[in-house]
Amino acid sequence: MATTLQVVPGVPGEGAGIGESLSIHGSTEKLNSSAVNRILMEFLLYFGRALLVFYPVYLSGYLGLSVSWVLLCMVMITWWKKNRQWKDTRFGTAMDFVDNETHVVNTELQSALQMASWVQFSEVEKVEWINKILEQAWPFFGMYMEKLLREKIQPSIRLSSSALRMFTFTKVHFGRVPLKITGVKAYTHEVDQKEVVLDLNISYNGDVDINTVVKPPITAGVKELRLTGMLRVILEPLVGQAPLVGGVTFFFIRRPTLYIDWTGATNILDSPAFSSLSEDTVMDIISSLMVLPNRMCFPLIDQVKVDQMRFPLPRGVVRVHLLEARDLVAKDTYMMGLVKGKSDPYVKLRVGNRNFKSKTIKQNLNPVWNEVYEFVAHEAPGQELEMELYDEDTDKDDFLGKYNLDLGEVKKEKEMDQWFRLEGIETGEVRLKLQWLSLRSDSSLLKESENGLACAMLSVYLDNASNLPKNFQEITDRQKHGKPVKEPRLTKRTPNPNSFVEFSIDKEVQKSKVVYASKDPVWEEGFTFFVHNVNTQQLMVQIKEHEKKNQLGVLNIQLSRLLNTSNMTLDQRFQLERSGANSQIKLKAILRILTVEKPSPKTIPNPPQQVKQQKPQSSPASNGHVPTPSVTTASSPPPSSNIITTTQASSQASSPIRAGDSQNGSKEDFSTHRRASFLASETYKSSPSLSNMRRYDSHSLLSENSIASSRFDISEGAMYPEAIRNHPGSFGEIHLTIRYANLRHKLIVLVNACRNLFPCSENGTDSYVRLYLLPDQTWRHRKRTHVKKKTVNPIFNDKFEFSVSLEDAQSRKLDVAVKNNKMFHTRERKDIGMVTLDLSQINLVIGITEWFELTLPGLKKSV
């Protein structure tokens, strides 16, 4: 279940310049001189391109040249562009392979060679013994399916429509090629001890042969079927008696892929116009049975309740804030591609079989949506948020990228606010803010939201109904006469109704499946609703006839009634209104309060004791006060608590440490001292002898401003320029990509860009980035980018490689510093921001791409 809501923030969006304020609805716009200059430059460039295109045409007409010259020039230009694109594609493919060789090799193995999933993922195991069992049991599975189709499916199809009353399966054969399981992943630490969770990667490429007669002489059939997907199997609960498992539940977490080769009259569905329509229709049927939140359950013992297996309470709710995107690809072109335009982007979001589409932002490569969606998380980890971006066009929408995020990551982090790099496209990022909401049964936690977001979730399990009237006329007769009306003996017997149930809360409506020809229908389905006001909203239940849509019974339940029940649950039979005298419906309604989960506080290890060579003085730490790091707000970039090394200042050292030991500390002490120093400076002051002390080595004359910050005294922000020492705000952020290339045995670091750097002059900052792979900190181990001049948002796109093994890389730390290239005072430091990354906390094989906040050790931030 998901809802959507548009939120209009009260502050300008991120990225707005100084003096620039843009309204979300475009009603107000203030531009400074730099923005006006930028717009004029864009207009001049557009005018220049148009002049470049039209002037040769005008000149040829003016000189009286033949049209053939114009056509020849156009042909030459087109040939040159195609040849250039082909060369760029070749070079781009080669560079992409070098940068992403592991991903490319895995993709080729999976697609071209059709390798099993356990080849690429170490946690997925090979299970050939299960495939041998399936091969042996496949003929008997075919016998079971033939019996199921003839005895169960065929009668249901005949009752579904009067045109299908002659429908018959004439041949059912599932072939000799069995279903294969290409890999199995078992969950142990992430699940309850009383259950076993398995993910099966299934692949079926069968030679099925199914023939049917729709209505003589119309025939239909299927001769080939291909199905691939991931099937989750849950064995629960584990019991202490035979057969040790209380029941088996299986379902698809995501919609599987399907291909069908039709025969007979349905062969027309193989045509391009109908193939996608037919396969989507079959997939909708499969989704209604086996894609979350729908499950197939088989209880093995009597003590297990079917409703708890088929529709357990969800794990939680994920609130997705679709904020903005940037650097999207321009898909709209003009003048046969000579003039590039922009794009009209929109986003499709899907979790399971629930999907939504955002609004379209016209002519914008950096769109801002500020929309909110809420999704029910039935399985986490496992269930994914699928996001796709498209450029809206009149004919066919162009693809702008996609990204899939496992909801287990949101459940683990509780709250995420970060940029996600789009896949399948050259450039583009989307910023999402995700929150994990837990389900509580404590009514005191109920807080109705003022911005229209949901405050609770209602879960409804529809079991069955009994003694339904045969039709609407029977209800009318009972209301008139006050008693059941007997049917005349010579009239035709009225069949039992084809009924379904319609649930609604305000404007949100959900429908059950149709049960044919039964006055005691059994549905066994589950539904979820988001509740915005428990005290005023109500659940309306209507049982209707399938074709005529006439009501067979009505039930209204006030949601506030659930607040006063045990465990906020109603599980009983309800008497139907406007129905028969004994007509009842059995359902179970559960109300849960949504509470926002806050991220757990970061664990901050104690640093080594600091050097003290003066008389002990009282300090905040000695008085019982321990300084704590600042907390990242929701509007700031995503926290990376498991990556950025941050330590807390300890109390005064109990004994002095020799100067030689402090200068030749271990590589662990190096980074610890660096990050602890800016907190330690607030705890105590160094002695004058230490404050003027510097270390020099053989390379100090060349790399004095590039070596690690522990070589300088950094108490009270000394050695920094006055403008930096007095700066109250943030020092900016840096965007890094870190991964390990297994085939080349190299650690690859991509310095992508920086944003919101400290402006060292009116025209910006001449900045570059310096890298050390600690503990190597000599001149020959130093890496640096080129200089980007006069900007506080430089884009570097520089790549650096370190020749280290994977084991060695995982024990290192990456020291990154952003520096100003124009510091005229030799005694002032060039650093305008630093960050140290602990590579042992990063999965280097998968890699990471994130924004990291820059800080300066030893500086006190003004509040």
Coordinates of N, CA and C in Angstrom, one line a residue, residues 99-263:
D99 N 37.2 1.1 -15.9 CA 36.8 1.6 -14.6 C 35.8 0.7 -13.9
N100 N 35.1 -0.1 -14.6 CA 34.1 -1.0 -14.0 C 34.3 -2.5 -14.4
E101 N 35.5 -3.0 -14.4 CA 35.7 -4.3 -15.0 C 35.0 -5.4 -14.3
T102 N 34.9 -5.3 -13.0 CA 34.3 -6.4 -12.2 C 32.8 -6.4 -12.6
H103 N 32.1 -5.3 -12.6 CA 30.7 -5.2 -12.9 C 30.5 -5.7 -14.4
V104 N 31.4 -5.3 -15.3 CA 31.2 -5.6 -16.7 C 31.4 -7.1 -16.9
V105 N 32.4 -7.7 -16.2 CA 32.6 -9.1 -16.4 C 31.4 -9.9 -15.8
N106 N 30.9 -9.5 -14.6 CA 29.8 -10.2 -14.0 C 28.5 -10.1 -14.9
T107 N 28.3 -8.9 -15.5 CA 27.2 -8.8 -16.4 C 27.3 -9.6 -17.6
E108 N 28.5 -9.7 -18.2 CA 28.6 -10.5 -19.4 C 28.5 -12.0 -19.1
L109 N 29.0 -12.4 -17.9 CA 28.9 -13.8 -17.5 C 27.4 -14.2 -17.3
Q110 N 26.6 -13.2 -16.8 CA 25.2 -13.5 -16.5 C 24.4 -13.5 -17.7
S111 N 24.6 -12.6 -18.6 CA 23.8 -12.4 -19.8 C 24.2 -13.3 -21.0
A112 N 25.5 -13.1 -21.4 CA 26.0 -13.8 -22.6 C 26.2 -15.3 -22.3
L113 N 26.8 -15.6 -21.2 CA 27.1 -17.0 -20.9 C 26.0 -17.7 -20.1
Q114 N 25.0 -16.9 -19.6 CA 23.9 -17.5 -18.8 C 24.5 -18.3 -17.6
M115 N 25.4 -17.7 -16.9 CA 26.0 -18.4 -15.7 C 25.0 -18.3 -14.6
A116 N 25.1 -19.3 -13.7 CA 24.2 -19.3 -12.5 C 24.5 -18.2 -11.6
S117 N 23.6 -17.8 -10.8 CA 23.7 -16.6 -9.9 C 24.8 -16.9 -8.8
W118 N 25.1 -18.1 -8.5 CA 26.1 -18.4 -7.4 C 27.5 -18.1 -7.9
V119 N 27.7 -17.9 -9.3 CA 29.0 -17.6 -9.8 C 29.4 -16.2 -9.4
Q120 N 28.4 -15.3 -9.4 CA 28.8 -13.9 -9.1 C 28.7 -13.6 -7.6
F121 N 27.8 -14.2 -6.9 CA 27.6 -13.8 -5.5 C 28.0 -15.0 -4.6
S122 N 28.9 -14.6 -3.7 CA 29.5 -15.7 -2.9 C 28.5 -16.2 -1.9
E123 N 27.5 -15.4 -1.5 CA 26.5 -15.8 -0.5 C 25.4 -16.7 -1.1
V124 N 25.4 -16.8 -2.4 CA 24.4 -17.6 -3.1 C 25.0 -19.0 -3.4
E125 N 24.4 -20.1 -3.0 CA 25.0 -21.4 -3.0 C 24.4 -22.2 -4.2
K126 N 25.3 -23.1 -4.7 CA 24.9 -24.0 -5.8 C 24.1 -25.2 -5.2
V127 N 23.0 -25.5 -5.8 CA 22.1 -26.6 -5.3 C 21.8 -27.6 -6.4
E128 N 22.7 -28.3 -7.0 CA 22.5 -29.2 -8.1 C 21.6 -30.4 -7.6
W129 N 21.7 -30.7 -6.3 CA 21.0 -31.9 -5.8 C 19.5 -31.6 -5.9
I130 N 19.1 -30.3 -5.7 CA 17.7 -30.0 -5.8 C 17.2 -30.1 -7.2
N131 N 18.0 -29.7 -8.2 CA 17.7 -29.8 -9.6 C 17.5 -31.2 -10.0
K132 N 18.3 -32.1 -9.4 CA 18.2 -33.6 -9.7 C 16.8 -34.1 -9.2
I133 N 16.4 -33.6 -8.0 CA 15.2 -34.0 -7.5 C 14.0 -33.5 -8.3
L134 N 14.1 -32.2 -8.8 CA 13.1 -31.7 -9.6 C 13.0 -32.4 -11.0
E135 N 14.1 -32.8 -11.5 CA 14.1 -33.6 -12.8 C 13.4 -34.9 -12.6
Q136 N 13.6 -35.5 -11.5 CA 13.0 -36.8 -11.3 C 11.5 -36.7 -11.0
A137 N 11.1 -35.6 -10.3 CA 9.7 -35.5 -9.9 C 8.9 -34.7 -11.0
W138 N 9.5 -34.2 -12.0 CA 8.8 -33.3 -13.0 C 7.6 -34.0 -13.6
P139 N 7.7 -35.2 -14.1 CA 6.5 -35.9 -14.7 C 5.3 -35.9 -13.7
F140 N 5.6 -36.1 -12.4 CA 4.5 -36.1 -11.5 C 3.9 -34.7 -11.2
F141 N 4.8 -33.7 -11.3 CA 4.3 -32.4 -11.2 C 3.4 -32.0 -12.4
G142 N 3.7 -32.6 -13.6 CA 2.8 -32.4 -14.7 C 1.5 -33.0 -14.5
M143 N 1.5 -34.2 -13.9 CA 0.2 -34.9 -13.6 C -0.6 -34.0 -12.6
Y144 N 0.0 -33.5 -11.6 CA -0.7 -32.6 -10.6 C -1.3 -31.4 -11.3
M145 N -0.5 -30.7 -12.2 CA -1.0 -29.5 -12.8 C -2.1 -29.8 -13.8
E146 N -2.1 -31.0 -14.5 CA -3.2 -31.3 -15.4 C -4.5 -31.5 -14.6
K147 N -4.4 -32.2 -13.4 CA -5.6 -32.4 -12.6 C -6.1 -31.0 -12.0
L148 N -5.1 -30.1 -11.7 CA -5.5 -28.8 -11.1 C -6.2 -28.0 -12.2
L149 N -5.7 -28.0 -13.4 CA -6.3 -27.2 -14.5 C -7.7 -27.7 -14.9
R150 N -7.8 -29.0 -14.9 CA -9.1 -29.6 -15.4 C -10.2 -29.5 -14.3
E151 N -9.8 -29.7 -13.0 CA -10.8 -29.8 -12.0 C -11.1 -28.4 -11.3
K152 N -10.1 -27.5 -11.3 CA -10.2 -26.3 -10.5 C -10.3 -25.0 -11.5
I153 N -9.3 -24.9 -12.4 CA -9.2 -23.7 -13.2 C -10.3 -23.7 -14.3
Q154 N -10.6 -24.9 -14.9 CA -11.6 -24.9 -16.0 C -13.0 -24.5 -15.5
P155 N -13.5 -25.0 -14.4 CA -14.8 -24.6 -13.9 C -14.9 -23.1 -13.6
S156 N -13.7 -22.6 -13.0 CA -13.7 -21.1 -12.7 C -13.8 -20.3 -14.0
I157 N -13.1 -20.7 -15.0 CA -13.1 -20.0 -16.3 C -14.5 -20.0 -16.9
R158 N -15.1 -21.1 -16.8 CA -16.5 -21.2 -17.4 C -17.5 -20.3 -16.7
L159 N -17.3 -20.1 -15.4 CA -18.2 -19.3 -14.6 C -17.9 -17.8 -14.7
S160 N -16.7 -17.5 -15.2 CA -16.3 -16.1 -15.2 C -17.0 -15.3 -16.3
S161 N -17.5 -15.9 -17.4 CA -18.2 -15.2 -18.5 C -19.1 -16.2 -19.2
S162 N -20.2 -15.7 -19.7 CA -21.1 -16.5 -20.5 C -20.5 -16.9 -21.8
A163 N -19.6 -16.2 -22.3 CA -18.9 -16.5 -23.6 C -17.9 -17.7 -23.5
L164 N -17.6 -18.0 -22.2 CA -16.6 -19.1 -22.0 C -17.2 -20.4 -21.4
R165 N -18.5 -20.5 -21.5 CA -19.1 -21.7 -20.9 C -18.7 -23.0 -21.5
M166 N -18.1 -23.0 -22.8 CA -17.7 -24.2 -23.4 C -16.2 -24.4 -23.4
F167 N -15.5 -23.6 -22.5 CA -14.1 -23.6 -22.4 C -13.6 -25.0 -21.9
T168 N -12.6 -25.6 -22.6 CA -12.1 -26.9 -22.2 C -10.6 -27.1 -22.5
F169 N -9.9 -27.7 -21.5 CA -8.5 -28.0 -21.8 C -8.5 -29.4 -22.5
T170 N -8.0 -29.4 -23.8 CA -7.9 -30.6 -24.5 C -6.6 -31.3 -24.4
K171 N -5.6 -30.6 -24.1 CA -4.2 -31.2 -23.9 C -3.4 -30.4 -22.9
V172 N -2.9 -31.1 -21.9 CA -2.0 -30.4 -20.9 C -0.8 -31.3 -20.8
H173 N 0.4 -30.7 -21.2 CA 1.6 -31.4 -21.1 C 2.7 -30.4 -20.8
F174 N 3.4 -30.6 -19.7 CA 4.4 -29.6 -19.2 C 5.8 -30.0 -19.7
G175 N 5.9 -30.9 -20.7 CA 7.2 -31.2 -21.3 C 8.2 -32.0 -20.5
R176 N 9.4 -32.1 -21.0 CA 10.4 -32.8 -20.3 C 11.5 -32.0 -19.7
V177 N 11.4 -30.6 -19.9 CA 12.5 -29.7 -19.3 C 11.9 -29.2 -18.0
P178 N 12.6 -29.6 -16.9 CA 12.1 -29.2 -15.6 C 12.5 -27.8 -15.2
L179 N 11.9 -27.3 -14.2 CA 12.3 -26.0 -13.5 C 13.6 -26.2 -12.9
K180 N 14.5 -25.1 -13.0 CA 15.8 -25.2 -12.5 C 16.0 -24.1 -11.4
I181 N 16.8 -24.4 -10.4 CA 17.1 -23.5 -9.4 C 18.6 -23.2 -9.5
T182 N 18.9 -21.9 -9.9 CA 20.3 -21.6 -10.2 C 21.1 -21.1 -9.0
G183 N 20.4 -20.9 -7.9 CA 21.1 -20.5 -6.7 C 20.2 -20.4 -5.5
V184 N 20.7 -20.6 -4.3 CA 19.9 -20.4 -3.1 C 20.7 -19.6 -2.1
K185 N 20.0 -18.7 -1.5 CA 20.6 -17.9 -0.4 C 19.8 -18.0 0.9
A186 N 20.4 -18.4 1.9 CA 19.8 -18.7 3.2 C 20.1 -17.5 4.2
Y187 N 19.0 -17.0 4.8 CA 19.2 -15.9 5.8 C 19.3 -16.6 7.2
T188 N 20.3 -16.2 8.0 CA 20.4 -16.7 9.3 C 20.4 -15.6 10.4
H189 N 21.1 -14.5 10.2 CA 21.2 -13.5 11.3 C 20.1 -12.5 11.2
E190 N 19.5 -12.3 10.0 CA 18.6 -11.2 9.8 C 17.1 -11.6 10.1
V191 N 16.9 -12.9 10.5 CA 15.5 -13.4 10.7 C 15.4 -13.9 12.1
D192 N 14.1 -14.2 12.4 CA 13.8 -14.8 13.7 C 14.3 -16.2 13.8
Q193 N 14.6 -16.7 15.1 CA 15.2 -18.0 15.3 C 14.1 -19.1 15.0
K194 N 12.8 -18.7 15.0 CA 11.8 -19.7 14.8 C 11.4 -19.9 13.3
E195 N 12.2 -19.4 12.4 CA 11.9 -19.5 11.0 C 13.1 -19.7 10.1
V196 N 12.9 -20.3 9.0 CA 14.0 -20.4 8.0 C 13.5 -19.7 6.7
V197 N 14.4 -18.8 6.2 CA 14.1 -18.0 5.1 C 15.1 -18.3 4.0
L198 N 14.6 -18.7 2.8 CA 15.4 -19.0 1.6 C 15.0 -18.2 0.4
D199 N 15.9 -17.7 -0.3 CA 15.7 -17.1 -1.6 C 16.2 -18.0 -2.7
L200 N 15.2 -18.4 -3.6 CA 15.5 -19.3 -4.7 C 15.5 -18.5 -6.0
N201 N 16.6 -18.5 -6.7 CA 16.7 -18.0 -8.1 C 16.2 -19.1 -9.1
I202 N 15.0 -18.9 -9.6 CA 14.5 -20.0 -10.4 C 14.5 -19.5 -11.9
S203 N 14.6 -20.5 -12.8 CA 14.7 -20.3 -14.2 C 14.0 -21.4 -14.9
Y204 N 13.0 -21.1 -15.7 CA 12.2 -22.1 -16.4 C 12.1 -21.8 -17.8
N205 N 12.6 -22.7 -18.7 CA 12.5 -22.5 -20.1 C 12.0 -23.8 -20.7
G206 N 10.7 -24.0 -20.5 CA 10.0 -25.2 -20.8 C 9.4 -25.4 -22.1
D207 N 9.3 -26.7 -22.5 CA 8.6 -27.0 -23.8 C 7.2 -27.4 -23.5
V208 N 6.4 -26.6 -22.9 CA 5.0 -26.9 -22.5 C 4.2 -27.0 -23.8
D209 N 3.1 -27.8 -23.7 CA 2.2 -27.9 -24.8 C 0.8 -28.0 -24.2
I210 N 0.1 -26.8 -24.2 CA -1.3 -26.8 -23.6 C -2.2 -26.3 -24.7
N211 N -3.3 -27.1 -25.0 CA -4.3 -26.7 -26.0 C -5.6 -26.6 -25.3
T212 N -6.4 -25.6 -25.8 CA -7.8 -25.5 -25.2 C -8.7 -25.2 -26.4
V213 N -10.0 -25.4 -26.1 CA -11.1 -25.0 -27.0 C -11.9 -23.9 -26.3
V214 N -11.8 -22.7 -26.8 CA -12.6 -21.6 -26.2 C -14.1 -21.8 -26.5
K215 N -14.4 -21.9 -27.7 CA -15.7 -22.1 -28.2 C -15.6 -22.7 -29.6
P216 N -16.1 -23.9 -29.8 CA -15.9 -24.5 -31.2 C -16.3 -23.5 -32.3
P217 N -15.5 -23.4 -33.3 CA -14.2 -24.1 -33.6 C -13.0 -23.3 -33.1
I218 N -13.1 -22.3 -32.2 CA -12.0 -21.4 -31.8 C -11.1 -22.2 -30.8
T219 N -9.8 -22.3 -31.1 CA -8.9 -23.0 -30.3 C -7.8 -22.0 -29.8
A220 N -7.1 -22.3 -28.8 CA -6.0 -21.5 -28.3 C -5.0 -22.4 -27.5
G221 N -3.8 -21.9 -27.3 CA -2.8 -22.7 -26.6 C -1.5 -22.0 -26.4
V222 N -0.6 -22.7 -25.7 CA 0.7 -22.3 -25.4 C 1.7 -23.4 -25.7
K223 N 2.8 -23.1 -26.5 CA 3.8 -24.1 -26.8 C 5.1 -23.8 -26.2
E224 N 5.4 -22.6 -25.7 CA 6.6 -22.3 -25.0 C 6.4 -21.3 -23.9
L225 N 7.2 -21.6 -22.8 CA 7.0 -20.7 -21.6 C 8.4 -20.5 -21.0
R226 N 8.7 -19.2 -20.8 CA 10.0 -18.9 -20.1 C 9.7 -18.0 -18.9
L227 N 10.2 -18.3 -17.7 CA 9.9 -17.6 -16.5 C 11.2 -17.6 -15.7
T228 N 11.6 -16.4 -15.2 CA 12.7 -16.2 -14.4 C 12.4 -15.2 -13.3
G229 N 12.9 -15.5 -12.1 CA 12.6 -14.6 -10.9 C 13.2 -15.2 -9.7
M230 N 13.0 -14.4 -8.6 CA 13.5 -14.9 -7.3 C 12.3 -15.2 -6.4
L231 N 12.2 -16.4 -5.9 CA 11.1 -16.9 -5.1 C 11.6 -17.1 -3.7
R232 N 10.9 -16.4 -2.8 CA 11.3 -16.5 -1.3 C 10.4 -17.6 -0.7
V233 N 11.0 -18.5 0.0 CA 10.4 -19.6 0.7 C 10.6 -19.4 2.2
I234 N 9.6 -19.4 3.0 CA 9.7 -19.2 4.5 C 9.1 -20.5 5.1
L235 N 9.9 -21.1 6.0 CA 9.5 -22.3 6.7 C 9.3 -21.8 8.2
E236 N 8.0 -21.7 8.6 CA 7.7 -21.2 9.9 C 6.3 -21.7 10.3
P237 N 6.1 -21.8 11.6 CA 7.1 -21.7 12.7 C 7.8 -23.1 12.8
L238 N 9.0 -23.0 13.4 CA 9.7 -24.3 13.7 C 9.2 -24.8 15.0
V239 N 8.8 -26.1 15.0 CA 8.1 -26.7 16.2 C 9.0 -27.9 16.6
G240 N 8.7 -28.3 17.8 CA 9.4 -29.5 18.4 C 8.7 -30.8 18.2
Q241 N 7.9 -30.9 17.1 CA 7.3 -32.2 16.8 C 7.3 -32.4 15.3
A242 N 7.1 -33.6 14.9 CA 7.1 -33.8 13.4 C 6.0 -33.1 12.8
P243 N 6.2 -32.5 11.6 CA 7.4 -32.5 10.8 C 8.4 -31.4 11.0
L244 N 8.5 -30.9 12.2 CA 9.4 -29.8 12.6 C 9.1 -28.4 12.1
V245 N 8.3 -28.4 11.0 CA 7.9 -27.1 10.4 C 6.4 -27.0 10.4
G246 N 5.9 -25.8 10.9 CA 4.5 -25.7 11.0 C 3.8 -25.4 9.7
G247 N 4.5 -24.8 8.7 CA 3.9 -24.4 7.5 C 5.0 -23.9 6.5
V248 N 4.6 -23.9 5.2 CA 5.5 -23.4 4.2 C 4.8 -22.2 3.4
T249 N 5.5 -21.1 3.3 CA 5.0 -20.0 2.6 C 6.0 -19.6 1.5
F250 N 5.5 -19.3 0.3 CA 6.4 -18.9 -0.8 C 5.7 -17.8 -1.6
F251 N 6.5 -16.9 -2.2 CA 6.0 -15.8 -2.9 C 7.2 -15.2 -3.7
F252 N 6.9 -14.4 -4.7 CA 7.9 -13.6 -5.4 C 7.9 -12.2 -4.7
I253 N 9.2 -11.8 -4.4 CA 9.4 -10.5 -3.8 C 9.1 -9.4 -4.9
R254 N 9.6 -9.6 -6.1 CA 9.5 -8.7 -7.2 C 8.8 -9.5 -8.4
R255 N 8.2 -8.7 -9.2 CA 7.5 -9.4 -10.4 C 8.5 -10.1 -11.2
P256 N 8.3 -11.4 -11.5 CA 9.2 -12.1 -12.4 C 9.1 -11.7 -13.8
T257 N 10.0 -12.1 -14.7 CA 9.9 -11.8 -16.1 C 9.3 -13.1 -16.8
L258 N 8.5 -12.8 -17.8 CA 7.7 -13.9 -18.4 C 7.7 -13.7 -20.0
Y259 N 7.8 -14.8 -20.7 CA 7.7 -14.9 -22.1 C 6.8 -16.0 -22.5
I260 N 5.8 -15.8 -23.3 CA 4.8 -16.8 -23.7 C 4.7 -16.9 -25.3
D261 N 4.8 -18.1 -25.8 CA 4.6 -18.3 -27.2 C 3.2 -18.9 -27.4
W262 N 2.3 -18.1 -28.0 CA 0.9 -18.6 -28.1 C 0.7 -19.4 -29.4
T263 N -0.3 -20.2 -29.4 CA -0.7 -21.0 -30.6 C -2.2 -20.8 -30.8

